[in-house]
Every structure is written in C-alpha cells, then in structure tokens.
Amino acid sequence: MSLKYDFNGKVALITGSSSGIGAATAILFAKSGANVVVTGRNADAVAKVAKQCTDVSPKQLTALEVVADLTNEEDCNRLIETTVQTFGKIDVLVNNAGTGIMALIDDTNYMKQFSLALKTNLNSVVYMTHKCVPHLAKTRGNIINISSIASKRSLYGLSPYCMSKAGVDMFTKCMAAELGPQRIRVNAILPGTVATNFMDVFELPIEMVDKTYETVGQKYPVGRVGQSQDIANTVAYLASDTVAGFITGSIVVTDGGHLAANVSYE
C-alpha cells in the first residue's frame, strides 16, 4: 500500500524543480492536490515538468512556470511575487536548487568556485527563506531544505560543496528555533548518492557514471543508490502537518545507509 498525502488547497514552491529531486518533488505535490510552482533556469525543462505536474493533478491544476536563476536576488523576488500573485499565498517552500562544485584549494580559480557554491547552495536558501517568511507566517507553513551527506563528511576536491551544505544544516536549525513562535516548521534532508544529473558537473562518460552508481549502490545497506522519488517522499512527509507536525529543526538523513556504513567512493 502506498502512502498518500493530501495537499489540497496548499501552494508548494520548489526551487530547482526542472529536473532531478526537485522535479520528482513537484510532481508528487501536484499528484497530492497542491498548486505547484516549477522553477529553473531552462525554460524547456521547466515547461516539461510543469506539464507533468498538471497531468497528474487530480483536478488538473495548472502548474506555475517561472524561469529563474536563484543566484540572482531579482529573480528570487520575481519568483516569490509571481507565486503570491498567482495563488495568493505560499504554504511550503522547498529549497532544492543547488550545484556540485569541484575544486582543490590550490586551484587558481578556487575562490571563484567557492563563491559560486555559496551563492547557489547556501545564499539562495537564506534569501528565499528571508523573503518567504512573511507569507509562510500567514499560512503557518513550513520549509524543507535539501542538504547533503556531504555536510557530515569531507569529500576530496569538494570542499566548497561540503561547506555550503554544512551551512544549510546549521541555518535549518537556527531557523527552526527562530521561526517556531510564528509556527513555521523548518527541516532539512540529507540525501546520499541519488541517480540524477548531479554527476554532470564532473563531465564523465555516461558509462562511467552508471558504473559509479552501480558500484556505490552495491556498498549501500539497501543495495542501491537513491532515486529522486526517494527524496521526494521524504519531502512530502516533512511537509505534511498531519503526520509531521511535531517535527522541526531535524536533519533527516535519507541516504540508504551511506553514513552508517561509512561508504567510500573509492
């Protein structure tokens, strides 16, 4: 029996929802009755996911498409304003937009890469939260931040990424405490290896990527790497006031046992 959520009447804004975890999350919210905002930098990808959301919506609700770059504050403002103008409110903010940044400390472009990692993975989370709080306070809504197990362990050549995600974890806990009096819940999810387009940043042949997923998956206690739907399911759980109304400030590890088993990528 599959678990079904009821988000009828709710408005869910999912950043970075034109692919991967964000897309799966948007589609699940739409399937559960929510009005969904699909956003990303590629208009065609945004449109494709928005159509999928509308197709699975029980009432055929039209998903809102907003092309935006979350490292740009003007785009963030436009995203939020368009959402409120269209739906009148925001109930759930999923801060999912992010990127993998690989750089060694002695690389000549390290500081540039470090800055990009912070802007994309941390600053966008902080800014979207900052601007959405007035709207979430009205709905007693909640925020789910997509972090990573990289916030809990070092990964060679990925220090900018690891640091940005560690910042997301601490921001989540701080906001849970600070926004509690306004009845806004704030939680974070730490995915392990998930088969998405995240590996594109390494510019590896598809055969090598598939082999990496296979090798890592064999090391996981559950016997496979994650799928976007695995993380989307956790987002929906945390977003539901009915089943998770007493959960806030939690860092929810959803990694197939990666951390528990001390899985190595070597």
mmCIF file of C-alpha atoms in Angstrom:
data_model
loop_
_atom_site.group_PDB
_atom_site.id
_atom_site.type_symbol
_atom_site.label_atom_id
_atom_site.label_comp_id
_atom_site.label_asym_id
_atom_site.label_seq_id
_atom_site.Cartn_x
_atom_site.Cartn_y
_atom_site.Cartn_z
ATOM 1 C CA MET A 1 0.000 0.000 0.000
ATOM 2 C CA SER A 2 1.411 3.379 -0.958
ATOM 3 C CA LEU A 3 1.209 6.315 1.398
ATOM 4 C CA LYS A 4 -0.926 9.142 0.042
ATOM 5 C CA TYR A 5 -0.698 12.764 1.083
ATOM 6 C CA ASP A 6 -3.405 15.391 0.933
ATOM 7 C CA PHE A 7 -2.091 18.813 -0.047
ATOM 8 C CA ASN A 8 -5.366 20.080 -1.471
ATOM 9 C CA GLY A 9 -5.524 23.859 -1.169
ATOM 10 C CA LYS A 10 -1.789 24.125 -0.455
ATOM 11 C CA VAL A 11 0.757 26.041 -2.531
ATOM 12 C CA ALA A 12 4.206 24.480 -2.855
ATOM 13 C CA LEU A 13 7.170 26.406 -4.249
ATOM 14 C CA ILE A 14 10.046 24.087 -5.139
ATOM 15 C CA THR A 15 13.291 25.669 -6.309
ATOM 16 C CA GLY A 16 15.444 23.790 -8.801
ATOM 17 C CA SER A 17 12.388 21.782 -9.833
ATOM 18 C CA SER A 18 13.079 21.455 -13.552
ATOM 19 C CA SER A 19 14.957 18.172 -13.063
ATOM 20 C CA GLY A 20 16.021 15.504 -10.585
ATOM 21 C CA ILE A 21 14.889 15.646 -6.969
ATOM 22 C CA GLY A 22 13.091 18.951 -7.459
ATOM 23 C CA ALA A 23 11.080 17.667 -10.412
ATOM 24 C CA ALA A 24 10.072 14.486 -8.581
ATOM 25 C CA THR A 25 9.034 16.586 -5.583
ATOM 26 C CA ALA A 26 6.952 18.964 -7.690
ATOM 27 C CA ILE A 27 5.190 16.057 -9.408
ATOM 28 C CA LEU A 28 4.441 14.357 -6.066
ATOM 29 C CA PHE A 29 2.967 17.559 -4.615
ATOM 30 C CA ALA A 30 0.845 18.021 -7.737
ATOM 31 C CA LYS A 31 -0.327 14.409 -7.550
ATOM 32 C CA SER A 32 -1.288 15.086 -3.919
ATOM 33 C CA GLY A 33 -3.510 18.014 -4.888
ATOM 34 C CA ALA A 34 -1.238 21.035 -4.362
ATOM 35 C CA ASN A 35 -0.809 24.059 -6.565
ATOM 36 C CA VAL A 36 2.813 23.756 -7.625
ATOM 37 C CA VAL A 37 5.442 26.266 -8.720
ATOM 38 C CA VAL A 38 8.059 24.807 -11.061
ATOM 39 C CA THR A 39 11.205 26.847 -11.487
ATOM 40 C CA GLY A 40 14.652 26.503 -13.006
ATOM 41 C CA ARG A 41 16.977 28.176 -15.480
ATOM 42 C CA ASN A 42 15.956 26.197 -18.568
ATOM 43 C CA ALA A 43 12.562 27.202 -19.946
ATOM 44 C CA ASP A 44 12.005 23.961 -21.881
ATOM 45 C CA ALA A 45 12.821 21.816 -18.849
ATOM 46 C CA VAL A 46 10.541 23.926 -16.648
ATOM 47 C CA ALA A 47 7.694 23.572 -19.147
ATOM 48 C CA LYS A 48 8.163 19.817 -19.393
ATOM 49 C CA VAL A 49 7.946 19.290 -15.631
ATOM 50 C CA ALA A 50 5.034 21.732 -15.316
ATOM 51 C CA LYS A 51 3.074 19.684 -17.858
ATOM 52 C CA GLN A 52 3.813 16.512 -15.921
ATOM 53 C CA CYS A 53 2.518 18.200 -12.781
ATOM 54 C CA THR A 54 -0.685 19.282 -14.481
ATOM 55 C CA ASP A 55 -1.181 15.813 -15.975
ATOM 56 C CA VAL A 56 -1.037 14.055 -12.588
ATOM 57 C CA SER A 57 -3.020 16.681 -10.670
ATOM 58 C CA PRO A 58 -6.371 15.190 -9.557
ATOM 59 C CA LYS A 59 -8.099 18.436 -10.532
ATOM 60 C CA GLN A 60 -5.809 19.153 -13.486
ATOM 61 C CA LEU A 61 -4.450 22.225 -11.727
ATOM 62 C CA THR A 62 -2.085 24.189 -13.948
ATOM 63 C CA ALA A 63 1.420 24.352 -12.520
ATOM 64 C CA LEU A 64 3.023 27.788 -12.479
ATOM 65 C CA GLU A 65 6.167 28.056 -14.611
ATOM 66 C CA VAL A 66 8.829 30.566 -13.571
ATOM 67 C CA VAL A 67 12.236 30.648 -15.256
ATOM 68 C CA ALA A 68 14.683 31.989 -12.687
ATOM 69 C CA ASP A 69 18.308 31.899 -11.560
ATOM 70 C CA LEU A 70 18.368 31.544 -7.779
ATOM 71 C CA THR A 71 21.787 33.220 -7.521
ATOM 72 C CA ASN A 72 20.083 36.428 -8.690
ATOM 73 C CA GLU A 73 18.098 38.239 -5.989
ATOM 74 C CA GLU A 74 15.885 39.970 -8.551
ATOM 75 C CA ASP A 75 14.922 36.573 -9.952
ATOM 76 C CA CYS A 76 14.175 35.325 -6.430
ATOM 77 C CA ASN A 77 11.946 38.323 -5.793
ATOM 78 C CA ARG A 78 10.117 37.814 -9.084
ATOM 79 C CA LEU A 79 9.642 34.115 -8.311
ATOM 80 C CA ILE A 80 8.045 34.834 -4.942
ATOM 81 C CA GLU A 81 5.946 37.741 -6.190
ATOM 82 C CA THR A 82 4.641 35.746 -9.154
ATOM 83 C CA THR A 83 3.730 32.855 -6.876
ATOM 84 C CA VAL A 84 1.760 35.064 -4.492
ATOM 85 C CA GLN A 85 0.111 36.996 -7.332
ATOM 86 C CA THR A 86 -0.993 33.736 -8.940
ATOM 87 C CA PHE A 87 -2.024 31.665 -5.922
ATOM 88 C CA GLY A 88 -2.387 34.238 -3.147
ATOM 89 C CA LYS A 89 -0.104 32.509 -0.667
ATOM 90 C CA ILE A 90 2.767 30.100 -0.017
ATOM 91 C CA ASP A 91 2.363 27.067 2.247
ATOM 92 C CA VAL A 92 5.519 25.066 1.527
ATOM 93 C CA LEU A 93 8.956 26.262 0.457
ATOM 94 C CA VAL A 94 11.365 23.562 -0.713
ATOM 95 C CA ASN A 95 14.868 24.975 -1.095
ATOM 96 C CA ASN A 96 16.259 22.416 -3.505
ATOM 97 C CA ALA A 97 18.272 24.424 -6.061
ATOM 98 C CA GLY A 98 21.947 23.559 -5.861
ATOM 99 C CA THR A 99 25.040 22.559 -7.736
ATOM 100 C CA GLY A 100 28.102 20.400 -7.249
ATOM 101 C CA ILE A 101 31.365 22.312 -7.277
ATOM 102 C CA MET A 102 34.693 20.505 -7.560
ATOM 103 C CA ALA A 103 37.865 22.458 -6.738
ATOM 104 C CA LEU A 104 41.133 21.877 -4.912
ATOM 105 C CA ILE A 105 42.378 24.588 -2.563
ATOM 106 C CA ASP A 106 45.433 25.337 -4.709
ATOM 107 C CA ASP A 107 43.429 25.675 -7.945
ATOM 108 C CA THR A 108 43.798 29.157 -9.409
ATOM 109 C CA ASN A 109 40.006 29.512 -9.628
ATOM 110 C CA TYR A 110 39.267 28.087 -6.169
ATOM 111 C CA MET A 111 37.818 31.289 -4.708
ATOM 112 C CA LYS A 112 35.575 31.735 -7.734
ATOM 113 C CA GLN A 113 34.278 28.192 -7.354
ATOM 114 C CA PHE A 114 33.883 28.626 -3.614
ATOM 115 C CA SER A 115 31.861 31.796 -4.146
ATOM 116 C CA LEU A 116 29.629 30.056 -6.696
ATOM 117 C CA ALA A 117 28.987 27.147 -4.333
ATOM 118 C CA LEU A 118 27.931 29.508 -1.549
ATOM 119 C CA LYS A 119 25.758 31.636 -3.838
ATOM 120 C CA THR A 120 23.934 28.648 -5.263
ATOM 121 C CA ASN A 121 23.739 26.197 -2.366
ATOM 122 C CA LEU A 122 23.556 28.452 0.696
ATOM 123 C CA ASN A 123 22.829 32.080 -0.167
ATOM 124 C CA SER A 124 19.796 31.168 -2.254
ATOM 125 C CA VAL A 125 18.389 29.152 0.661
ATOM 126 C CA VAL A 126 18.926 32.050 3.057
ATOM 127 C CA TYR A 127 17.487 34.665 0.697
ATOM 128 C CA MET A 128 14.413 32.640 -0.281
ATOM 129 C CA THR A 129 13.708 31.960 3.388
ATOM 130 C CA HIS A 130 14.209 35.631 4.266
ATOM 131 C CA LYS A 131 11.719 36.776 1.636
ATOM 132 C CA CYS A 132 9.164 33.980 2.139
ATOM 133 C CA VAL A 133 8.831 34.240 5.925
ATOM 134 C CA PRO A 134 6.047 36.882 5.842
ATOM 135 C CA HIS A 135 3.999 34.637 3.553
ATOM 136 C CA LEU A 136 4.701 31.425 5.473
ATOM 137 C CA ALA A 137 3.804 33.111 8.760
ATOM 138 C CA LYS A 138 0.313 33.781 7.389
ATOM 139 C CA THR A 139 -0.211 30.129 6.461
ATOM 140 C CA ARG A 140 1.767 28.579 9.311
ATOM 141 C CA GLY A 141 3.700 26.897 6.572
ATOM 142 C CA ASN A 142 6.958 25.039 6.530
ATOM 143 C CA ILE A 143 10.354 24.930 4.863
ATOM 144 C CA ILE A 144 12.316 21.894 3.722
ATOM 145 C CA ASN A 145 15.950 22.444 2.774
ATOM 146 C CA ILE A 146 17.734 19.879 0.611
ATOM 147 C CA SER A 147 21.211 19.470 2.038
ATOM 148 C CA SER A 148 23.557 16.501 1.546
ATOM 149 C CA ILE A 149 25.516 13.879 3.448
ATOM 150 C CA ALA A 150 28.480 15.960 2.262
ATOM 151 C CA SER A 151 27.626 18.273 5.158
ATOM 152 C CA LYS A 152 28.638 15.467 7.536
ATOM 153 C CA ARG A 153 31.792 14.121 5.914
ATOM 154 C CA SER A 154 34.617 15.514 3.841
ATOM 155 C CA LEU A 155 34.848 14.607 0.163
ATOM 156 C CA TYR A 156 38.102 15.032 -1.719
ATOM 157 C CA GLY A 157 38.058 18.029 -4.037
ATOM 158 C CA LEU A 158 34.569 19.061 -2.960
ATOM 159 C CA SER A 159 35.317 21.381 -0.029
ATOM 160 C CA PRO A 160 33.190 24.259 -1.454
ATOM 161 C CA TYR A 161 30.215 21.929 -1.784
ATOM 162 C CA CYS A 162 30.704 20.338 1.639
ATOM 163 C CA MET A 163 30.994 23.698 3.379
ATOM 164 C CA SER A 164 27.937 25.131 1.650
ATOM 165 C CA LYS A 165 25.822 22.158 2.712
ATOM 166 C CA ALA A 166 27.108 22.289 6.291
ATOM 167 C CA GLY A 167 25.891 25.883 6.312
ATOM 168 C CA VAL A 168 22.449 24.751 5.164
ATOM 169 C CA ASP A 169 22.228 22.334 8.112
ATOM 170 C CA MET A 170 23.060 24.983 10.696
ATOM 171 C CA PHE A 171 20.770 27.537 9.047
ATOM 172 C CA THR A 172 17.963 24.979 9.225
ATOM 173 C CA LYS A 173 18.372 24.502 12.968
ATOM 174 C CA CYS A 174 18.682 28.238 13.616
ATOM 175 C CA MET A 175 15.524 28.963 11.624
ATOM 176 C CA ALA A 176 13.547 26.197 13.311
ATOM 177 C CA ALA A 177 14.205 27.871 16.658
ATOM 178 C CA GLU A 178 13.745 31.427 15.392
ATOM 179 C CA LEU A 179 10.592 30.829 13.358
ATOM 180 C CA GLY A 180 8.909 28.446 15.784
ATOM 181 C CA PRO A 181 6.947 31.239 17.507
ATOM 182 C CA GLN A 182 5.434 32.042 14.095
ATOM 183 C CA ARG A 183 4.528 28.356 13.773
ATOM 184 C CA ILE A 184 6.779 27.836 10.775
ATOM 185 C CA ARG A 185 8.466 24.437 10.796
ATOM 186 C CA VAL A 186 11.927 24.120 9.225
ATOM 187 C CA ASN A 187 13.703 20.847 8.441
ATOM 188 C CA ALA A 188 16.493 19.596 6.191
ATOM 189 C CA ILE A 189 17.027 16.393 4.230
ATOM 190 C CA LEU A 190 20.457 14.854 3.643
ATOM 191 C CA PRO A 191 20.376 12.664 0.529
ATOM 192 C CA GLY A 192 23.150 10.200 -0.168
ATOM 193 C CA THR A 193 24.070 9.306 -3.739
ATOM 194 C CA VAL A 194 20.993 9.809 -5.905
ATOM 195 C CA ALA A 195 20.858 8.940 -9.604
ATOM 196 C CA THR A 196 20.198 12.387 -11.075
ATOM 197 C CA ASN A 197 22.063 14.737 -13.426
ATOM 198 C CA PHE A 198 24.193 15.904 -10.475
ATOM 199 C CA MET A 199 27.183 13.967 -11.831
ATOM 200 C CA ASP A 200 27.150 16.129 -14.976
ATOM 201 C CA VAL A 201 29.432 18.576 -13.167
ATOM 202 C CA PHE A 202 32.257 16.036 -13.397
ATOM 203 C CA GLU A 203 31.864 15.701 -17.184
ATOM 204 C CA LEU A 204 32.273 11.929 -17.091
ATOM 205 C CA PRO A 205 31.176 9.483 -19.831
ATOM 206 C CA ILE A 206 27.689 8.118 -19.137
ATOM 207 C CA GLU A 207 29.106 4.596 -18.913
ATOM 208 C CA MET A 208 31.412 5.676 -16.092
ATOM 209 C CA VAL A 209 28.563 7.425 -14.276
ATOM 210 C CA ASP A 210 26.380 4.326 -14.492
ATOM 211 C CA LYS A 211 29.261 2.172 -13.246
ATOM 212 C CA THR A 212 29.800 4.543 -10.316
ATOM 213 C CA TYR A 213 26.138 4.308 -9.330
ATOM 214 C CA GLU A 214 26.293 0.513 -9.591
ATOM 215 C CA THR A 215 29.479 0.255 -7.519
ATOM 216 C CA VAL A 216 28.318 2.648 -4.806
ATOM 217 C CA GLY A 217 24.863 1.077 -4.707
ATOM 218 C CA GLN A 218 26.367 -2.330 -4.003
ATOM 219 C CA LYS A 219 28.043 -0.840 -0.919
ATOM 220 C CA TYR A 220 24.825 0.673 0.426
ATOM 221 C CA PRO A 221 22.982 -1.385 3.067
ATOM 222 C CA VAL A 222 19.792 -1.083 0.984
ATOM 223 C CA GLY A 223 21.634 -2.452 -2.066
ATOM 224 C CA ARG A 224 21.135 0.504 -4.409
ATOM 225 C CA VAL A 225 21.691 4.223 -4.777
ATOM 226 C CA GLY A 226 18.773 6.567 -4.310
ATOM 227 C CA GLN A 227 16.216 7.710 -6.827
ATOM 228 C CA SER A 228 14.703 11.182 -6.938
ATOM 229 C CA GLN A 229 11.400 9.739 -5.751
ATOM 230 C CA ASP A 230 13.037 8.526 -2.529
ATOM 231 C CA ILE A 231 13.881 12.097 -1.571
ATOM 232 C CA ALA A 232 10.555 13.473 -2.802
ATOM 233 C CA ASN A 233 8.774 11.040 -0.478
ATOM 234 C CA THR A 234 10.730 12.394 2.487
ATOM 235 C CA VAL A 235 9.929 15.978 1.469
ATOM 236 C CA ALA A 236 6.214 15.199 1.329
ATOM 237 C CA TYR A 237 6.369 13.511 4.732
ATOM 238 C CA LEU A 238 8.039 16.509 6.369
ATOM 239 C CA ALA A 239 5.708 18.959 4.619
ATOM 240 C CA SER A 240 2.601 17.220 5.921
ATOM 241 C CA ASP A 241 1.319 18.853 9.103
ATOM 242 C CA THR A 242 -0.863 15.806 9.653
ATOM 243 C CA VAL A 243 1.974 13.312 10.011
ATOM 244 C CA ALA A 244 4.997 15.528 10.748
ATOM 245 C CA GLY A 245 3.508 18.458 12.620
ATOM 246 C CA PHE A 246 5.760 17.817 15.630
ATOM 247 C CA ILE A 247 8.970 17.705 13.603
ATOM 248 C CA THR A 248 11.081 20.828 13.254
ATOM 249 C CA GLY A 249 14.797 21.523 13.377
ATOM 250 C CA SER A 250 15.513 17.973 12.237
ATOM 251 C CA ILE A 251 18.287 16.949 9.883
ATOM 252 C CA VAL A 252 16.765 13.902 8.228
ATOM 253 C CA VAL A 253 19.344 11.577 6.705
ATOM 254 C CA THR A 254 17.900 9.822 3.648
ATOM 255 C CA ASP A 255 20.966 8.073 2.304
ATOM 256 C CA GLY A 256 20.337 4.339 2.010
ATOM 257 C CA GLY A 257 22.716 3.778 4.911
ATOM 258 C CA HIS A 258 25.673 5.653 3.379
ATOM 259 C CA LEU A 259 26.808 7.347 6.580
ATOM 260 C CA ALA A 260 26.038 4.397 8.830
ATOM 261 C CA ALA A 261 28.111 2.070 6.666
ATOM 262 C CA ASN A 262 30.939 4.570 6.120
ATOM 263 C CA VAL A 263 30.641 4.023 2.384
ATOM 264 C CA SER A 264 33.629 5.159 0.350
ATOM 265 C CA TYR A 265 33.562 6.293 -3.281
ATOM 266 C CA GLU A 266 36.932 4.641 -3.913
#
